[in-house]
Amino acid sequence: MYKVKVFVTLRESVLDPQGKAVTHSLNSLNYNEVKDVRIGKYMELTLEKSERDIHAVINEICTSLLANPVIEDYRYEVEECVAQ
Amino acid sequence: MKFAVIVFPGSNCDVDMYHAIKDELGEEVEYVWHDTESLEGFDGILLPGGFSYGDYLRTGAIARFSKVMKEVVKAAEAGKPVLGVCNGFQILLEAGLLPGAMRRNESLSFICKPVELKVETNQSIFTSAYEEGQTITIPVAHGEGNYYCDEETLANLKTNNQIVFTYKQNPNGSLEDIAGITNEKGNVLGMMPHPERAVDELLGGADGLKLFQSIVKSWREANVVKA
């Protein structure tokens, strides 16, 4: 089995209105060292081993559904684990 | 002319769309459930607003994989008119039938009010009944209508006259005030404002009706043999 952690974030070139609001909020709480906040999504997937290459499968899943390549980037971490 | 109103789990403007076509426009219309495998016999396809599949993950992201969307793509490729309103627009973007993507409104709040739009071109099958440059009032109701595309896409949209409607006063932060765009061929239109909610003076305005009349007019010109 694999545990896969997927992180989806807005591309650098795309404004993040939520992140901007949170930055302002943190600044108003006097955390003036906070210059920018980018909000993204975190997903945990559990995958069974198959004949297909795990990276090929995850990349396919990410580009077709989990992330929208027009505005979002993704990265992931794979951890092998024992089936419960 | 016979229209299909596609109904996804979570669509909520399907009844308004049906009413606009049947009672105000006076054309044939049927509801089509999202797992239908054929759109044969329909001349125009309408994707209504709402929150398809709860808009989980991203607006329209899950709806685009429903069975009927394969048929919507086929209809679009065959040159049939396809109109996506609000969530319908978001689904068309996710499906790649229109370029770009939607972000949360700049204000982060859900906006529900009538807005003024400029008809940027009437050289479209969706706007031929309007005057070019005309101001019309149509309601918006969305939380994610902040249109985005990269510079190259924007340049293409402009060159091909694909920007059909713009906001007079931008409510959501959308790039270049974009409210509605077509595909390159011009037979697929996505727009955030709801023309189906503006088809009767009794409801506060009828500026949306001409959009549907334009579709019928161009279909008649192409398909009805002159006597």
PDB file of N, CA and C in Angstrom, chain B residues 3 13 17 26 36 39 51 55 57 59 69 81 118 123 129 145-146 173 179 181 183 185 195 215 217 224:
ATOM      1  N   PHE B   3     -34.291  22.332 -27.127  1.00  0.00           N
ATOM      2  CA  PHE B   3     -33.194  22.532 -26.183  1.00  0.00           C
ATOM      3  C   PHE B   3     -33.142  21.422 -25.137  1.00  0.00           C
ATOM      4  N   CYS B  13     -30.654  26.089 -11.076  1.00  0.00           N
ATOM      5  CA  CYS B  13     -31.250  27.074 -11.981  1.00  0.00           C
ATOM      6  C   CYS B  13     -31.881  26.382 -13.180  1.00  0.00           C
ATOM      7  N   MET B  17     -34.243  27.969 -16.231  1.00  0.00           N
ATOM      8  CA  MET B  17     -33.804  27.828 -17.615  1.00  0.00           C
ATOM      9  C   MET B  17     -34.935  27.211 -18.449  1.00  0.00           C
ATOM     10  N   GLY B  26     -40.794  30.213 -26.012  1.00  0.00           N
ATOM     11  CA  GLY B  26     -41.781  29.451 -26.761  1.00  0.00           C
ATOM     12  C   GLY B  26     -41.176  28.367 -27.637  1.00  0.00           C
ATOM     13  N   THR B  36     -27.182  10.634 -18.656  1.00  0.00           N
ATOM     14  CA  THR B  36     -27.722  10.294 -19.971  1.00  0.00           C
ATOM     15  C   THR B  36     -26.570  10.104 -20.971  1.00  0.00           C
ATOM     16  N   LEU B  39     -27.422  12.761 -26.571  1.00  0.00           N
ATOM     17  CA  LEU B  39     -28.115  14.053 -26.685  1.00  0.00           C
ATOM     18  C   LEU B  39     -28.682  14.196 -28.100  1.00  0.00           C
ATOM     19  N   PHE B  51     -24.813  24.215  -7.878  1.00  0.00           N
ATOM     20  CA  PHE B  51     -23.607  23.754  -7.178  1.00  0.00           C
ATOM     21  C   PHE B  51     -23.449  22.266  -7.474  1.00  0.00           C
ATOM     22  N   ASP B  55     -19.997  21.254  -5.703  1.00  0.00           N
ATOM     23  CA  ASP B  55     -18.800  22.018  -6.090  1.00  0.00           C
ATOM     24  C   ASP B  55     -17.580  21.608  -5.268  1.00  0.00           C
ATOM     25  N   LEU B  57     -14.028  20.092  -4.274  1.00  0.00           N
ATOM     26  CA  LEU B  57     -12.717  20.186  -4.916  1.00  0.00           C
ATOM     27  C   LEU B  57     -12.545  21.519  -5.626  1.00  0.00           C
ATOM     28  N   THR B  59     -15.175  24.325  -8.347  1.00  0.00           N
ATOM     29  CA  THR B  59     -16.477  24.446  -9.016  1.00  0.00           C
ATOM     30  C   THR B  59     -16.430  23.751 -10.379  1.00  0.00           C
ATOM     31  N   MET B  69     -21.370  14.697 -20.136  1.00  0.00           N
ATOM     32  CA  MET B  69     -20.413  15.688 -20.626  1.00  0.00           C
ATOM     33  C   MET B  69     -19.704  15.229 -21.905  1.00  0.00           C
ATOM     34  N   PRO B  81     -25.139  24.954 -30.703  1.00  0.00           N
ATOM     35  CA  PRO B  81     -24.975  25.968 -29.658  1.00  0.00           C
ATOM     36  C   PRO B  81     -24.993  25.349 -28.264  1.00  0.00           C
ATOM     37  N   LYS B 118     -21.884  45.096 -20.789  1.00  0.00           N
ATOM     38  CA  LYS B 118     -21.737  45.674 -22.112  1.00  0.00           C
ATOM     39  C   LYS B 118     -21.692  44.528 -23.119  1.00  0.00           C
ATOM     40  N   GLN B 123     -21.657  40.059 -33.252  1.00  0.00           N
ATOM     41  CA  GLN B 123     -21.298  39.129 -34.323  1.00  0.00           C
ATOM     42  C   GLN B 123     -21.174  37.714 -33.751  1.00  0.00           C
ATOM     43  N   ALA B 129     -29.176  39.616 -31.628  1.00  0.00           N
ATOM     44  CA  ALA B 129     -30.388  40.435 -31.445  1.00  0.00           C
ATOM     45  C   ALA B 129     -30.120  41.693 -30.621  1.00  0.00           C
ATOM     46  N   GLY B 145     -16.550  33.841  -9.540  1.00  0.00           N
ATOM     47  CA  GLY B 145     -16.774  34.304 -10.904  1.00  0.00           C
ATOM     48  C   GLY B 145     -15.630  35.159 -11.379  1.00  0.00           C
ATOM     49  N   ASN B 146     -14.518  35.034 -10.663  1.00  0.00           N
ATOM     50  CA  ASN B 146     -13.325  35.836 -10.894  1.00  0.00           C
ATOM     51  C   ASN B 146     -12.499  35.160 -11.993  1.00  0.00           C
ATOM     52  N   GLY B 173     -13.676  40.951  -9.616  1.00  0.00           N
ATOM     53  CA  GLY B 173     -12.226  40.957  -9.843  1.00  0.00           C
ATOM     54  C   GLY B 173     -11.804  40.289 -11.131  1.00  0.00           C
ATOM     55  N   ALA B 179     -17.197  38.941 -18.407  1.00  0.00           N
ATOM     56  CA  ALA B 179     -18.401  38.314 -17.847  1.00  0.00           C
ATOM     57  C   ALA B 179     -18.806  37.080 -18.643  1.00  0.00           C
ATOM     58  N   ILE B 181     -17.514  34.566 -22.308  1.00  0.00           N
ATOM     59  CA  ILE B 181     -16.652  34.320 -23.470  1.00  0.00           C
ATOM     60  C   ILE B 181     -17.179  33.146 -24.295  1.00  0.00           C
ATOM     61  N   ASN B 183     -16.014  30.033 -27.289  1.00  0.00           N
ATOM     62  CA  ASN B 183     -14.866  29.302 -27.815  1.00  0.00           C
ATOM     63  C   ASN B 183     -14.469  29.942 -29.151  1.00  0.00           C
ATOM     64  N   LYS B 185     -14.620  28.828 -32.148  1.00  0.00           N
ATOM     65  CA  LYS B 185     -15.599  28.621 -33.218  1.00  0.00           C
ATOM     66  C   LYS B 185     -16.850  29.477 -33.004  1.00  0.00           C
ATOM     67  N   PRO B 195     -28.920  35.028 -17.737  1.00  0.00           N
ATOM     68  CA  PRO B 195     -29.931  35.573 -18.652  1.00  0.00           C
ATOM     69  C   PRO B 195     -31.306  34.956 -18.424  1.00  0.00           C
ATOM     70  N   ILE B 215     -30.044  32.840 -30.364  1.00  0.00           N
ATOM     71  CA  ILE B 215     -29.696  31.437 -30.643  1.00  0.00           C
ATOM     72  C   ILE B 215     -30.695  30.836 -31.632  1.00  0.00           C
ATOM     73  N   LYS B 217     -32.679  32.372 -33.711  1.00  0.00           N
ATOM     74  CA  LYS B 217     -32.602  33.046 -35.015  1.00  0.00           C
ATOM     75  C   LYS B 217     -31.496  32.414 -35.872  1.00  0.00           C
ATOM     76  N   VAL B 224     -33.623  25.836 -41.168  1.00  0.00           N
ATOM     77  CA  VAL B 224     -34.981  25.784 -41.710  1.00  0.00           C
ATOM     78  C   VAL B 224     -34.934  26.168 -43.188  1.00  0.00           C
TER      79      VAL B 224
END
